[in-house]
Every structure is written in C-alpha cells, then in structure tokens.
C-alpha cells in the first residue's frame, strides 16, 4: 500500500466563498504516484466544506442564496453557539454541504463523471484554513 | 491490494426517482472477490445522489415532498444556474442527499445494519446517467 | 493490508441526542495497530448519523432547533412513512447530518484539524443502536 498526505491552505477575502480545488488535488495525485485507490479530501475546519459539484457561477450564486435561506447568518442572536459567537450559521451550512468527498483513483486519474469538480466551500473565512488530501492505494 | 471498478447505468422515466441498487452493488462485490475492504459508490453526475436509507415507499414520498419544500423545482426563474437552465433544484437536492456512500466490506459481504439499503437518487432524469462502484481491499 | 472492525453500541435516554464518540473511536484505532490508512465510521441505523463538528453545547442546541425547523417531528400525520409511523423526521434529519465520516489515519493518529470531533447523532433513540468502525491500512 502506498499512501500520500498533503495539506492545502486557503484564506478567502470574503466570509463565504467557493474555490475550485480540482487542479490542486490532481497535482497531489500526480505527486503520490498512486495509480489505483481512494482519495479522501476533507475540510480540517468545522465551518468549511469539501464537496463535488459544477463549476458554474450562476449555480454558486444559487448555493449562496439557498444556504442563506436554510441557515441565515443573521441575526446572530438566533443562535446559542458560543454565547456571543457569530458563526453558528457556518457550522449549519457546512453540515448541508458536507465535510468530505472520497474519490476513486483509476489508472492514475480521478475517476470522475463529465462535470465533477472538487470545491472548497468556505462559510467563515478571512483567515487561514486547511484542507487535507489523503490518498491510499498502489 | 485488490481493486475493482464498475459503472452502473440508469435512465429513469421521470425527472425524480429513487432506485434501490443494493442488489447490483452486491453483485459487483461478488465479482470483485474482495473479502475485506472499503466500497465507494458515487453518482458520477452532479444532479444525482447515492445514499443509504430504508426501502419503504411511504418514506420515499416523504423524501420527495421534503426535498421539494427545501429546494423547489419551480419557478425556474428563482435560480441563476446556467441562465435559462431548469435543473438548479436538482443540484441543491443532491447536496442534501449526498454524492456518495462508503460501505465496509467484511467477510465478503457489505457490513450493513438491519435496514441499510443503497439508493440511486435521480433529480434530473429521463437520460442515461452513471454510478461508479469502486472497491479496494483483499 | 491490515483491517479492523468494531461495533459501538448506544442507547440514549431521549429521542434525540448528540454523543461525542471521538475517544471510543480513537481507542479502536489504538487496538487496530494501524499507522496509516482510512477509517470509516458509520451509523448502522437509518435514523441516526455520524458526523464531525464542534463539541460545544450551544451549537448542539442550535443543531437541534435547526433540524426541527427543517424536518419537524410533529405532527406525525404530515408524513407517509410506514403509514402510522412516528419517525419519518428522524430519516430526514439523518439525511442532513449524514450517515458516515471517513477520517485519515497518519502516524497512528486521526489526522484531525483543531476542532474536529466525531459525534453520534441519534434522532430516534431510547433503544440500542450501533455504529460501525472499520479501519484499513498498514
């Protein structure tokens, strides 16, 4: 079994942002030399997500509006997290979008469907946060 | 390490449908010969899900009604995805239900609880779409 | 490849409860002797979740209130699951929070970010239910 591990760092300029990290994770796979196996990509922070969807700006606006409807940021007083905290909504939004994806590796490539792209979903940004890439296989 | 890969194809007659694919995925496991490991089952399309839940028609009606409440299909004008696109709701519904499941393989069988069944959740159907089954182990 | 499997049992006193199971899963990892690989932790029941988030009581109250808003327990008559059943909401809540987590194992430890803790999320409790821990690696 061969294994590979890398942390990717992100600091967004806005509180919420979606970043296409497919290229960076593909570079990890190339570095690993693994031809067949499973790749785990997960947010290391509990107010962020890693998810797979379409790289289309209109859809990302839809995600933003929809998540704000399901779990609004404000008023902060509606939430009990950390008393006077201001990021409870980020924990809820991340729960909808998910912490992690597991992607199959076949013939040295991610075994993706036609539109699958990996995104980092930031819901409480403007500070340095990490994504873990872990690959096992041979 | 032994590995196995197969694509399962589906074309639903309706826009939204839940299909129990447990038997097909169990056949993949039998073909693989793998006795112990992990099995990834994921939708290869970003408007569909693979999830584990109960095979009970009343519950599936509840899922349909609930997902329509959380992310209504119409009016299409409420969404920005692809300008005049009509399937933004399918991307949102799939985000709630999830892209993938990872199932443990023990003694040549899926290590399931009493009611666990694997479903393909289609949210934008009436065309051919794929599910990936990837198993690693020994 | 080394593999490890264990079931953890839970019986909550209330219908809904979040239990921090990080210590128990870390004990599984120690027992396994696995230094590098992947650990799957999944609810074996379809009205419960395993998820990763923060161990903060205020946040758990926020999760409870939020999930009740998204998928209210009552009135039971709003759901079709099992005709006169009373736990459809538990299936929906579990779908939001997820069935499973996959955690990287590196140097014999879970490769966690600073606040990541593993929780069992019970949505239809007061009876014995199980979580599966499956680890593969070397």
Coordinates of N, CA and C in Angstrom, one line a residue, chain A residues 21-115:
Chain A
X21 N -10.9 23.5 -6.3 CA -9.5 23.0 -6.0 C -9.1 21.7 -6.7
X22 N -9.9 21.4 -7.8 CA -9.6 20.2 -8.6 C -8.2 20.1 -9.0
X23 N -7.7 21.2 -9.6 CA -6.3 21.2 -10.1 C -5.3 20.9 -9.0
X24 N -5.5 21.5 -7.9 CA -4.5 21.3 -6.8 C -4.6 19.8 -6.3
X25 N -5.8 19.3 -6.2 CA -5.9 17.9 -5.7 C -5.3 16.9 -6.8
X26 N -5.5 17.2 -8.1 CA -4.9 16.4 -9.1 C -3.4 16.4 -9.1
X27 N -2.9 17.6 -8.7 CA -1.4 17.7 -8.5 C -0.9 16.8 -7.4
X28 N -1.7 16.8 -6.3 CA -1.4 15.8 -5.2 C -1.4 14.4 -5.7
X29 N -2.4 14.0 -6.5 CA -2.4 12.7 -7.0 C -1.2 12.3 -7.9
X30 N -0.8 13.3 -8.7 CA 0.4 13.1 -9.6 C 1.6 12.9 -8.7
X31 N 1.8 13.7 -7.7 CA 2.9 13.6 -6.7 C 2.9 12.3 -6.0
X32 N 1.7 11.7 -5.7 CA 1.6 10.5 -4.9 C 2.1 9.3 -5.7
X33 N 2.0 9.4 -7.1 CA 2.4 8.2 -7.9 C 1.4 7.1 -7.8
X34 N 0.3 7.3 -7.1 CA -0.7 6.2 -6.9 C -1.6 6.1 -8.1
X35 N -1.7 4.8 -8.6 CA -2.5 4.6 -9.8 C -3.9 4.1 -9.6
X36 N -4.1 3.5 -8.4 CA -5.4 2.9 -8.1 C -5.6 2.9 -6.6
X37 N -6.8 3.4 -6.2 CA -7.1 3.5 -4.8 C -8.2 4.5 -4.5
X38 N -8.1 5.1 -3.3 CA -9.2 6.0 -2.9 C -8.5 7.3 -2.4
X39 N -9.1 8.4 -2.7 CA -8.6 9.7 -2.3 C -9.6 10.4 -1.4
X40 N -9.3 10.7 -0.2 CA -10.1 11.5 0.7 C -9.7 12.9 0.7
X41 N -10.7 13.8 0.5 CA -10.4 15.2 0.6 C -11.4 15.8 1.6
X42 N -10.9 16.4 2.7 CA -11.8 16.9 3.7 C -11.3 18.2 4.3
X43 N -12.3 19.0 4.6 CA -12.1 20.3 5.3 C -11.6 19.9 6.7
X44 N -10.5 20.6 7.2 CA -10.0 20.3 8.5 C -10.6 21.2 9.5
X45 N -11.5 22.1 9.1 CA -12.2 23.0 9.9 C -13.7 22.8 9.8
X46 N -14.4 23.1 10.9 CA -15.8 22.6 11.0 C -16.8 23.7 10.6
X47 N -16.2 24.8 10.0 CA -17.1 25.8 9.4 C -16.8 25.9 7.9
X48 N -16.3 24.8 7.3 CA -16.0 24.7 5.9 C -16.3 23.3 5.3
X49 N -16.5 23.3 4.0 CA -16.9 22.0 3.3 C -15.9 21.7 2.2
X50 N -15.9 20.4 1.9 CA -15.3 20.0 0.6 C -16.5 19.2 -0.1
X51 N -16.8 19.6 -1.3 CA -17.9 19.0 -2.0 C -17.6 18.9 -3.5
X52 N -18.4 18.1 -4.2 CA -18.3 18.0 -5.6 C -19.5 18.5 -6.3
X53 N -19.4 19.4 -7.2 CA -20.5 19.9 -8.0 C -20.0 20.6 -9.2
X54 N -20.8 21.4 -9.8 CA -20.5 22.0 -11.1 C -19.8 23.3 -11.0
X55 N -18.8 23.6 -11.8 CA -18.1 24.9 -11.8 C -18.8 25.9 -12.7
X56 N -20.0 26.4 -12.1 CA -20.8 27.4 -12.9 C -21.2 28.5 -12.0
X57 N -20.8 29.8 -12.3 CA -21.0 30.9 -11.4 C -22.5 31.1 -11.0
X58 N -23.4 30.9 -11.9 CA -24.8 31.0 -11.6 C -25.3 30.0 -10.5
X59 N -24.8 28.8 -10.6 CA -25.1 27.8 -9.6 C -24.5 28.2 -8.3
X60 N -23.3 28.7 -8.3 CA -22.7 29.1 -7.0 C -23.5 30.2 -6.3
X61 N -24.1 31.1 -7.1 CA -25.0 32.1 -6.5 C -26.2 31.5 -6.0
X62 N -26.7 30.4 -6.7 CA -27.9 29.7 -6.1 C -27.6 29.0 -4.8
X63 N -26.4 28.4 -4.7 CA -26.0 27.8 -3.5 C -25.9 28.8 -2.3
X64 N -25.3 30.0 -2.6 CA -25.2 31.0 -1.6 C -26.6 31.4 -1.1
X65 N -27.5 31.7 -2.0 CA -28.8 32.2 -1.7 C -29.6 31.1 -0.9
X66 N -29.5 29.9 -1.4 CA -30.2 28.8 -0.8 C -29.7 28.5 0.6
X67 N -28.4 28.5 0.8 CA -27.8 28.2 2.2 C -28.2 29.3 3.1
X68 N -28.2 30.5 2.6 CA -28.6 31.7 3.5 C -30.1 31.5 3.9
X69 N -30.9 30.9 3.0 CA -32.3 30.7 3.3 C -32.5 29.6 4.4
X70 N -31.7 28.5 4.2 CA -31.8 27.4 5.1 C -31.2 27.7 6.5
X71 N -30.1 28.4 6.5 CA -29.4 28.7 7.7 C -28.8 30.1 7.7
X72 N -29.7 31.1 8.0 CA -29.3 32.5 7.8 C -28.1 32.9 8.7
X73 N -27.2 33.7 8.2 CA -26.1 34.2 9.1 C -26.7 35.1 10.2
X74 N -27.6 36.0 9.9 CA -28.1 37.0 10.9 C -29.6 36.8 11.1
X75 N -30.1 37.3 12.2 CA -29.4 37.9 13.4 C -28.6 36.8 14.2
X76 N -27.4 37.2 14.6 CA -26.6 36.3 15.4 C -27.3 35.8 16.7
X77 N -28.2 36.7 17.2 CA -28.9 36.4 18.4 C -29.8 35.1 18.3
X78 N -30.1 34.7 17.1 CA -31.0 33.5 16.9 C -30.3 32.2 17.3
X79 N -28.9 32.3 17.4 CA -28.1 31.1 17.7 C -27.5 31.1 19.1
X80 N -27.3 29.9 19.7 CA -26.7 29.8 21.0 C -25.2 29.5 21.0
X81 N -24.7 29.2 19.8 CA -23.3 28.7 19.8 C -22.3 29.8 20.4
X82 N -21.6 29.3 21.3 CA -20.5 30.1 22.0 C -21.1 31.4 22.5
X83 N -22.3 31.4 23.0 CA -22.9 32.6 23.6 C -23.0 33.8 22.6
X84 N -22.0 34.6 22.6 CA -22.0 35.7 21.7 C -21.3 35.5 20.3
X85 N -21.1 34.2 20.0 CA -20.4 33.9 18.7 C -21.2 34.3 17.5
X86 N -20.5 34.4 16.4 CA -21.2 34.9 15.1 C -21.1 33.9 14.0
X87 N -20.7 32.7 14.2 CA -20.5 31.8 13.1 C -21.3 30.4 13.2
X88 N -22.4 30.4 14.0 CA -23.2 29.2 14.1 C -23.7 28.8 12.7
X89 N -24.1 29.9 11.9 CA -24.7 29.6 10.6 C -23.6 28.8 9.7
X90 N -22.4 29.1 9.9 CA -21.3 28.4 9.1 C -21.2 26.9 9.5
X91 N -21.5 26.6 10.7 CA -21.5 25.2 11.1 C -22.7 24.5 10.4
X92 N -23.8 25.2 10.4 CA -25.0 24.6 9.8 C -24.9 24.4 8.3
X93 N -24.4 25.5 7.6 CA -24.2 25.4 6.2 C -23.2 24.3 5.8
X94 N -22.2 24.2 6.6 CA -21.2 23.1 6.3 C -21.8 21.7 6.4
X95 N -22.8 21.6 7.3 CA -23.5 20.3 7.5 C -24.3 19.9 6.3
X96 N -24.9 20.9 5.7 CA -25.7 20.7 4.4 C -24.7 20.2 3.3
X97 N -23.6 21.0 3.2 CA -22.7 20.7 2.0 C -21.7 19.6 2.2
X98 N -21.5 19.2 3.5 CA -20.7 18.0 3.8 C -19.2 18.4 4.1
X99 N -18.6 17.5 4.9 CA -17.2 17.8 5.3 C -16.2 17.3 4.3
X100 N -16.5 16.2 3.5 CA -15.5 15.5 2.8 C -16.1 14.9 1.5
X101 N -15.2 14.5 0.6 CA -15.5 13.7 -0.5 C -14.5 12.5 -0.6
X102 N -14.9 11.4 -1.0 CA -14.0 10.3 -1.3 C -14.1 10.0 -2.8
X103 N -12.9 10.1 -3.5 CA -12.9 10.0 -5.0 C -12.1 8.7 -5.4
X104 N -12.6 8.0 -6.3 CA -11.9 6.8 -6.8 C -10.7 7.2 -7.7
X105 N -9.6 6.5 -7.5 CA -8.4 6.7 -8.4 C -8.3 5.5 -9.3
X106 N -8.3 5.7 -10.6 CA -8.2 4.6 -11.6 C -7.2 5.0 -12.6
X107 N -6.3 4.1 -12.9 CA -5.3 4.4 -14.0 C -4.6 5.8 -13.7
X108 N -4.3 6.1 -12.5 CA -3.6 7.3 -12.2 C -4.4 8.6 -12.2
X109 N -5.7 8.5 -12.5 CA -6.6 9.7 -12.6 C -7.8 9.6 -11.7
X110 N -8.3 10.7 -11.3 CA -9.6 10.7 -10.6 C -10.7 10.2 -11.5
X111 N -11.5 9.3 -11.0 CA -12.5 8.6 -11.8 C -13.8 9.4 -11.8
X112 N -13.8 10.5 -12.5 CA -14.8 11.5 -12.4 C -15.9 11.3 -13.5
X113 N -17.1 11.7 -13.3 CA -18.1 11.9 -14.3 C -17.8 13.2 -15.1
X114 N -18.6 13.5 -16.1 CA -18.2 14.6 -17.0 C -18.1 16.0 -16.4
X115 N -18.9 16.3 -15.3 CA -18.9 17.6 -14.8 C -18.4 17.7 -13.3

